[in-house]
PDB file of C-alpha atoms in Angstrom:
ATOM      1  CA  MET A  15      -4.713   7.532 -15.532  1.00 35.00           C
ATOM      2  CA  ALA A  16      -4.892  10.329 -13.008  1.00 37.00           C
ATOM      3  CA  ASP A  17      -5.738  13.860 -14.023  1.00 33.00           C
ATOM      4  CA  PRO A  18      -2.777  16.265 -14.368  1.00 29.00           C
ATOM      5  CA  SER A  19      -3.113  17.628 -10.826  1.00 29.00           C
ATOM      6  CA  ARG A  20      -2.955  14.087  -9.384  1.00 27.00           C
ATOM      7  CA  ARG A  21      -0.003  13.122 -11.575  1.00 24.00           C
ATOM      8  CA  THR A  22       2.215  15.450  -9.596  1.00 22.00           C
ATOM      9  CA  LEU A  23       1.391  13.398  -6.486  1.00 22.00           C
ATOM     10  CA  LEU A  24       2.100  10.036  -8.045  1.00 24.00           C
ATOM     11  CA  ASN A  25       5.628   8.723  -8.190  1.00 25.00           C
ATOM     12  CA  TYR A  26       5.770   5.639 -10.371  1.00 26.00           C
ATOM     13  CA  ILE A  27       8.944   3.680 -10.714  1.00 25.00           C
ATOM     14  CA  VAL A  28       9.146   0.607 -12.854  1.00 24.00           C
ATOM     15  CA  LEU A  29      11.994  -1.705 -11.969  1.00 25.00           C
ATOM     16  CA  ALA A  30      12.876  -4.348 -14.518  1.00 21.00           C
ATOM     17  CA  GLY A  31      15.140  -7.302 -14.147  1.00 23.00           C
ATOM     18  CA  LEU A  32      14.503  -8.061 -10.462  1.00 24.00           C
ATOM     19  CA  THR A  33      12.037 -10.829 -11.282  1.00 26.00           C
ATOM     20  CA  PRO A  34      10.643 -12.133 -14.553  1.00 27.00           C
ATOM     21  CA  THR A  35       7.708  -9.738 -14.020  1.00 29.00           C
ATOM     22  CA  ALA A  36       8.125  -5.972 -14.002  1.00 33.00           C
ATOM     23  CA  LEU A  37       7.656  -4.478 -10.563  1.00 38.00           C
ATOM     24  CA  THR A  38       5.713  -1.302  -9.998  1.00 42.00           C
ATOM     25  CA  LEU A  39       5.990   1.019  -7.029  1.00 43.00           C
ATOM     26  CA  SER A  40       3.936   4.056  -6.206  1.00 44.00           C
ATOM     27  CA  GLY A  41       5.150   6.052  -3.256  1.00 48.00           C
ATOM     28  CA  CYS A  42       3.274   8.990  -1.888  1.00 46.00           C
ATOM     29  CA  VAL A  43       0.683   9.868   0.634  1.00 43.00           C
ATOM     30  CA  GLY A  44      -2.342   9.457  -1.552  1.00 34.00           C
ATOM     31  CA  THR A  45      -5.613  10.717  -0.514  1.00 31.00           C
ATOM     32  CA  GLY A  46      -8.729   7.100   0.338  1.00 29.00           C
ATOM     33  CA  ILE A  47     -13.071   5.078   0.331  1.00 27.00           C
ATOM     34  CA  ASP A  48     -13.363   2.492  -2.317  1.00 30.00           C
ATOM     35  CA  LEU A  49     -16.431   3.861  -4.118  1.00 28.00           C
ATOM     36  CA  ASP A  50     -17.646   2.626  -7.464  1.00 33.00           C
ATOM     37  CA  VAL A  51     -14.424   0.799  -8.185  1.00 36.00           C
ATOM     38  CA  PRO A  52     -14.123   0.258 -11.926  1.00 38.00           C
ATOM     39  CA  ARG A  53     -13.631  -3.403 -12.690  1.00 41.00           C
ATOM     40  CA  LYS A  54     -12.202  -4.702 -15.886  1.00 43.00           C
ATOM     41  CA  SER A  55     -14.026  -7.610 -17.405  1.00 42.00           C
ATOM     42  CA  LYS A  56     -12.772 -11.037 -18.404  1.00 49.00           C
ATOM     43  CA  ALA A  57     -12.837  -9.735 -21.979  1.00 41.00           C
ATOM     44  CA  ASP A  58     -10.043  -7.334 -20.959  1.00 49.00           C
ATOM     45  CA  GLY A  59      -7.924 -10.332 -19.909  1.00 56.00           C
ATOM     46  CA  LEU A  60      -8.397  -9.546 -16.208  1.00 66.00           C
ATOM     47  CA  ASP A  61     -10.752 -11.563 -14.043  1.00 76.00           C
ATOM     48  CA  PRO A  62     -11.639  -9.401 -11.002  1.00 75.00           C
ATOM     49  CA  SER A  63     -13.211 -12.394  -9.277  1.00 83.00           C
ATOM     50  CA  GLN A  64      -9.715 -13.878  -8.987  1.00 85.00           C
ATOM     51  CA  GLY A  65      -8.536 -11.070  -6.680  1.00 90.00           C
ATOM     52  CA  ARG A  66      -8.178 -12.234  -3.091  1.00 94.00           C
ATOM     53  CA  ILE A  67      -6.541 -11.106   0.135  1.00 95.00           C
ATOM     54  CA  ILE A  68      -3.576 -13.316   1.007  1.00 95.00           C
ATOM     55  CA  THR A  69      -2.139 -11.434   3.995  1.00 94.00           C
ATOM     56  CA  THR A  70      -0.761 -13.811   6.636  1.00 94.00           C
ATOM     57  CA  SER A  71       0.307 -13.258  10.227  1.00 95.00           C
ATOM     58  CA  ARG A  72       3.890 -13.654   8.960  1.00 95.00           C
ATOM     59  CA  HIS A  73       3.414 -10.760   6.511  1.00 95.00           C
ATOM     60  CA  ILE A  74       2.135  -8.600   9.358  1.00 96.00           C
ATOM     61  CA  SER A  75       4.803  -9.483  11.923  1.00 96.00           C
ATOM     62  CA  ARG A  76       7.663  -9.509   9.419  1.00 97.00           C
ATOM     63  CA  GLY A  77       6.525  -6.228   7.836  1.00 97.00           C
ATOM     64  CA  ALA A  78       6.318  -4.526  11.240  1.00 98.00           C
ATOM     65  CA  SER A  79       9.677  -5.981  12.247  1.00 98.00           C
ATOM     66  CA  LEU A  80      11.456  -4.941   9.026  1.00 98.00           C
ATOM     67  CA  THR A  81       9.881  -1.485   9.092  1.00 98.00           C
ATOM     68  CA  SER A  82      10.776  -0.981  12.756  1.00 98.00           C
ATOM     69  CA  ALA A  83      14.384  -2.090  12.192  1.00 98.00           C
ATOM     70  CA  TYR A  84      14.685   0.248   9.199  1.00 98.00           C
ATOM     71  CA  ARG A  85      13.219   3.142  11.189  1.00 98.00           C
ATOM     72  CA  ARG A  86      15.531   2.477  14.167  1.00 98.00           C
ATOM     73  CA  ARG A  87      18.580   2.487  11.869  1.00 98.00           C
ATOM     74  CA  HIS A  88      17.505   5.985  10.830  1.00 98.00           C
ATOM     75  CA  GLY A  89      16.830   7.289  14.348  1.00 98.00           C
ATOM     76  CA  GLN A  90      13.045   6.793  14.361  1.00 98.00           C
ATOM     77  CA  SER A  91      10.806   4.830  16.721  1.00 98.00           C
ATOM     78  CA  ALA A  92       9.450   1.359  16.038  1.00 98.00           C
ATOM     79  CA  VAL A  93       5.926   0.729  14.711  1.00 98.00           C
ATOM     80  CA  THR A  94       3.354  -1.750  15.965  1.00 98.00           C
ATOM     81  CA  PRO A  95       0.560  -3.439  13.998  1.00 98.00           C
ATOM     82  CA  ASN A  96      -2.862  -1.793  14.144  1.00 97.00           C
ATOM     83  CA  ALA A  97      -6.022  -3.740  13.228  1.00 96.00           C
ATOM     84  CA  LYS A  98      -7.781  -0.759  11.588  1.00 96.00           C
ATOM     85  CA  LEU A  99      -4.758   0.050   9.437  1.00 97.00           C
ATOM     86  CA  GLN A 100      -4.475  -3.656   8.632  1.00 96.00           C
ATOM     87  CA  ARG A 101      -8.040  -3.832   7.305  1.00 95.00           C
ATOM     88  CA  LEU A 102      -7.530  -0.579   5.389  1.00 95.00           C
ATOM     89  CA  ALA A 103      -4.351  -1.894   3.753  1.00 95.00           C
ATOM     90  CA  GLU A 104      -5.924  -5.249   2.899  1.00 95.00           C
ATOM     91  CA  ARG A 105      -8.992  -3.666   1.355  1.00 92.00           C
ATOM     92  CA  HIS A 106      -6.954  -1.388  -0.894  1.00 93.00           C
ATOM     93  CA  ALA A 107      -4.630  -4.248  -1.879  1.00 95.00           C
ATOM     94  CA  LEU A 108      -7.732  -6.205  -2.904  1.00 94.00           C
ATOM     95  CA  VAL A 109      -9.056  -3.288  -4.983  1.00 91.00           C
ATOM     96  CA  MET A 110      -5.691  -3.038  -6.746  1.00 93.00           C
ATOM     97  CA  ALA A 111      -5.691  -6.805  -7.408  1.00 93.00           C
ATOM     98  CA  ARG A 112      -9.238  -6.709  -8.790  1.00 91.00           C
ATOM     99  CA  THR A 113      -8.492  -3.771 -11.087  1.00 90.00           C
ATOM    100  CA  GLY A 114      -4.911  -4.712 -11.929  1.00 91.00           C
ATOM    101  CA  LYS A 115      -3.829  -1.155 -11.050  1.00 89.00           C
ATOM    102  CA  VAL A 116      -1.165   0.064  -8.633  1.00 92.00           C
ATOM    103  CA  GLN A 117      -2.727   3.387  -7.703  1.00 88.00           C
ATOM    104  CA  HIS A 118      -3.621   5.266  -4.542  1.00 88.00           C
ATOM    105  CA  ALA A 119      -6.981   6.353  -5.955  1.00 83.00           C
ATOM    106  CA  ILE A 120      -9.019   3.866  -7.966  1.00 77.00           C
ATOM    107  CA  GLY A 121     -12.525   4.906  -8.881  1.00 67.00           C
ATOM    108  CA  PHE A 122     -14.562   8.057  -8.539  1.00 60.00           C
ATOM    109  CA  GLY A 123     -14.308   9.567  -5.073  1.00 64.00           C
ATOM    110  CA  ASP A 124     -11.570   7.235  -3.901  1.00 76.00           C
ATOM    111  CA  SER A 125      -8.753   8.769  -1.920  1.00 85.00           C
ATOM    112  CA  PHE A 126      -6.383   7.719   0.848  1.00 89.00           C
ATOM    113  CA  VAL A 127      -7.806  10.333   3.222  1.00 88.00           C
ATOM    114  CA  ARG A 128     -11.397   9.168   2.649  1.00 89.00           C
ATOM    115  CA  ARG A 129     -10.455   5.497   3.061  1.00 89.00           C
ATOM    116  CA  LEU A 130      -8.523   6.332   6.234  1.00 90.00           C
ATOM    117  CA  HIS A 131     -11.445   8.261   7.713  1.00 89.00           C
ATOM    118  CA  ALA A 132     -13.977   5.544   6.757  1.00 89.00           C
ATOM    119  CA  SER A 133     -11.805   2.936   8.490  1.00 90.00           C
ATOM    120  CA  GLY A 134     -12.351   4.683  11.829  1.00 92.00           C
ATOM    121  CA  TYR A 135      -8.651   5.460  12.186  1.00 94.00           C
ATOM    122  CA  PHE A 136      -8.442   9.171  12.944  1.00 91.00           C
ATOM    123  CA  ALA A 137      -4.894  10.066  12.057  1.00 93.00           C
ATOM    124  CA  GLN A 138      -2.770  12.954  13.144  1.00 93.00           C
ATOM    125  CA  GLU A 139      -0.428  11.854  10.371  1.00 95.00           C
ATOM    126  CA  ALA A 140      -0.527   8.930   7.945  1.00 96.00           C
ATOM    127  CA  ALA A 141       1.167   7.638   4.823  1.00 96.00           C
ATOM    128  CA  GLU A 142       0.503   4.899   2.294  1.00 95.00           C
ATOM    129  CA  ASN A 143       3.004   2.917   0.235  1.00 97.00           C
ATOM    130  CA  ILE A 144       1.774   0.652  -2.543  1.00 96.00           C
ATOM    131  CA  SER A 145       3.440  -1.701  -4.985  1.00 96.00           C
ATOM    132  CA  GLY A 146       2.806  -4.634  -7.251  1.00 96.00           C
ATOM    133  CA  GLY A 147       4.806  -7.579  -8.544  1.00 95.00           C
ATOM    134  CA  PHE A 148       6.979  -8.414  -5.549  1.00 96.00           C
ATOM    135  CA  ASP A 149       6.819 -12.049  -4.424  1.00 95.00           C
ATOM    136  CA  THR A 150       7.818 -11.582  -0.766  1.00 96.00           C
ATOM    137  CA  ILE A 151       7.509  -9.017   1.992  1.00 96.00           C
ATOM    138  CA  GLU A 152      11.310  -8.737   1.983  1.00 96.00           C
ATOM    139  CA  GLN A 153      11.324  -7.797  -1.720  1.00 97.00           C
ATOM    140  CA  ALA A 154       8.536  -5.245  -1.223  1.00 96.00           C
ATOM    141  CA  MET A 155      10.425  -3.705   1.710  1.00 96.00           C
ATOM    142  CA  VAL A 156      13.653  -3.394  -0.299  1.00 96.00           C
ATOM    143  CA  GLY A 157      11.708  -1.804  -3.165  1.00 96.00           C
ATOM    144  CA  TRP A 158      10.133   0.717  -0.818  1.00 96.00           C
ATOM    145  CA  GLN A 159      13.444   1.458   0.933  1.00 96.00           C
ATOM    146  CA  GLU A 160      15.142   2.144  -2.402  1.00 96.00           C
ATOM    147  CA  SER A 161      12.433   4.572  -3.558  1.00 95.00           C
ATOM    148  CA  PRO A 162      12.709   8.166  -2.262  1.00 95.00           C
ATOM    149  CA  GLY A 163       8.948   8.658  -1.830  1.00 95.00           C
ATOM    150  CA  HIS A 164       8.425   5.350  -0.050  1.00 96.00           C
ATOM    151  CA  ARG A 165      11.493   5.840   2.117  1.00 97.00           C
ATOM    152  CA  LYS A 166      10.219   9.269   3.188  1.00 97.00           C
ATOM    153  CA  ASN A 167       6.883   7.706   4.210  1.00 97.00           C
ATOM    154  CA  MET A 168       8.561   4.904   6.149  1.00 98.00           C
ATOM    155  CA  LEU A 169      10.732   7.388   8.044  1.00 98.00           C
ATOM    156  CA  LYS A 170       8.016   9.874   9.022  1.00 97.00           C
ATOM    157  CA  PRO A 171       8.961  10.738  12.607  1.00 97.00           C
ATOM    158  CA  ALA A 172       5.419  10.866  13.997  1.00 96.00           C
ATOM    159  CA  VAL A 173       4.091   7.478  12.842  1.00 97.00           C
ATOM    160  CA  ARG A 174       3.756   4.707  15.425  1.00 97.00           C
ATOM    161  CA  GLU A 175       1.472   2.106  13.830  1.00 98.00           C
ATOM    162  CA  ILE A 176       1.412  -0.004  10.687  1.00 98.00           C
ATOM    163  CA  GLY A 177      -1.006  -2.022   8.620  1.00 97.00           C
ATOM    164  CA  LEU A 178       0.049  -4.276   5.756  1.00 97.00           C
ATOM    165  CA  GLY A 179      -2.150  -5.803   3.085  1.00 97.00           C
ATOM    166  CA  VAL A 180      -1.290  -8.341   0.407  1.00 97.00           C
ATOM    167  CA  SER A 181      -3.617  -9.474  -2.368  1.00 97.00           C
ATOM    168  CA  ASN A 182      -3.155 -11.440  -5.491  1.00 94.00           C
ATOM    169  CA  ASN A 183      -4.810 -11.940  -8.840  1.00 93.00           C
ATOM    170  CA  PRO A 184      -3.107 -14.419 -11.166  1.00 92.00           C
ATOM    171  CA  THR A 185      -4.874 -12.880 -14.188  1.00 90.00           C
ATOM    172  CA  THR A 186      -2.872  -9.636 -13.858  1.00 89.00           C
ATOM    173  CA  GLY A 187       0.694  -9.082 -15.017  1.00 89.00           C
ATOM    174  CA  LEU A 188       1.838  -8.101 -11.531  1.00 92.00           C
ATOM    175  CA  LYS A 189      -0.045 -10.898  -9.728  1.00 94.00           C
ATOM    176  CA  THR A 190       0.721  -9.681  -6.167  1.00 96.00           C
ATOM    177  CA  PHE A 191      -0.236  -6.275  -4.745  1.00 97.00           C
ATOM    178  CA  TRP A 192       1.175  -4.762  -1.529  1.00 97.00           C
ATOM    179  CA  VAL A 193      -0.115  -1.896   0.624  1.00 97.00           C
ATOM    180  CA  MET A 194       1.577  -0.457   3.712  1.00 98.00           C
ATOM    181  CA  VAL A 195      -0.248   2.144   5.785  1.00 97.00           C
ATOM    182  CA  LEU A 196       1.606   3.983   8.529  1.00 98.00           C
ATOM    183  CA  GLY A 197      -0.010   6.331  10.999  1.00 97.00           C
ATOM    184  CA  VAL A 198      -0.334   7.936  14.388  1.00 96.00           C
ATOM    185  CA  GLN A 199      -3.781   8.508  15.835  1.00 94.00           C
ATOM    186  CA  VAL A 200      -5.093  11.800  17.082  1.00 90.00           C
ATOM    187  CA  GLN A 201      -4.848  11.882  20.875  1.00 83.00           C
ATOM    188  CA  VAL A 202      -7.964  13.156  22.645  1.00 75.00           C
TER     189      VAL A 202
END
């Protein structure tokens, strides 16, 4: 678990009863590079080798479309997919699937800001939403829209681009892990 200073940044909500599996959301702008990611072993009941990226073009287009529609309903501009944010989101979704954790920072030195910088995306502003346990992009979007922290990230006025990553690991309780990264690049 995060140290006490990080706990104030993390907003965990566990929703039960939406699917047979509990759903976990974490909504905040974390701070991101995946360094020395701790991996549980098969003895822990989790097989990290089972984690894999399962993002499809439908996830990307539907996620951008749903996010843009939600933003427009709230007076904000649409977002468009960005390849760097896409890779960033997919990589973190994979780390969450391999560790079985829905967290913004997994491992020593990991933070959203570091991961963002390492991706080559130089953001003026950025936000990350993560979740686990949702079966579809539509379910993940509803979960994020119903969570104050996630909703705030999705409605940040400055953001213009989106990346979405989906990974799964059938040896975890949540099975499917979702990451949405929103941002606007620094203009030079």
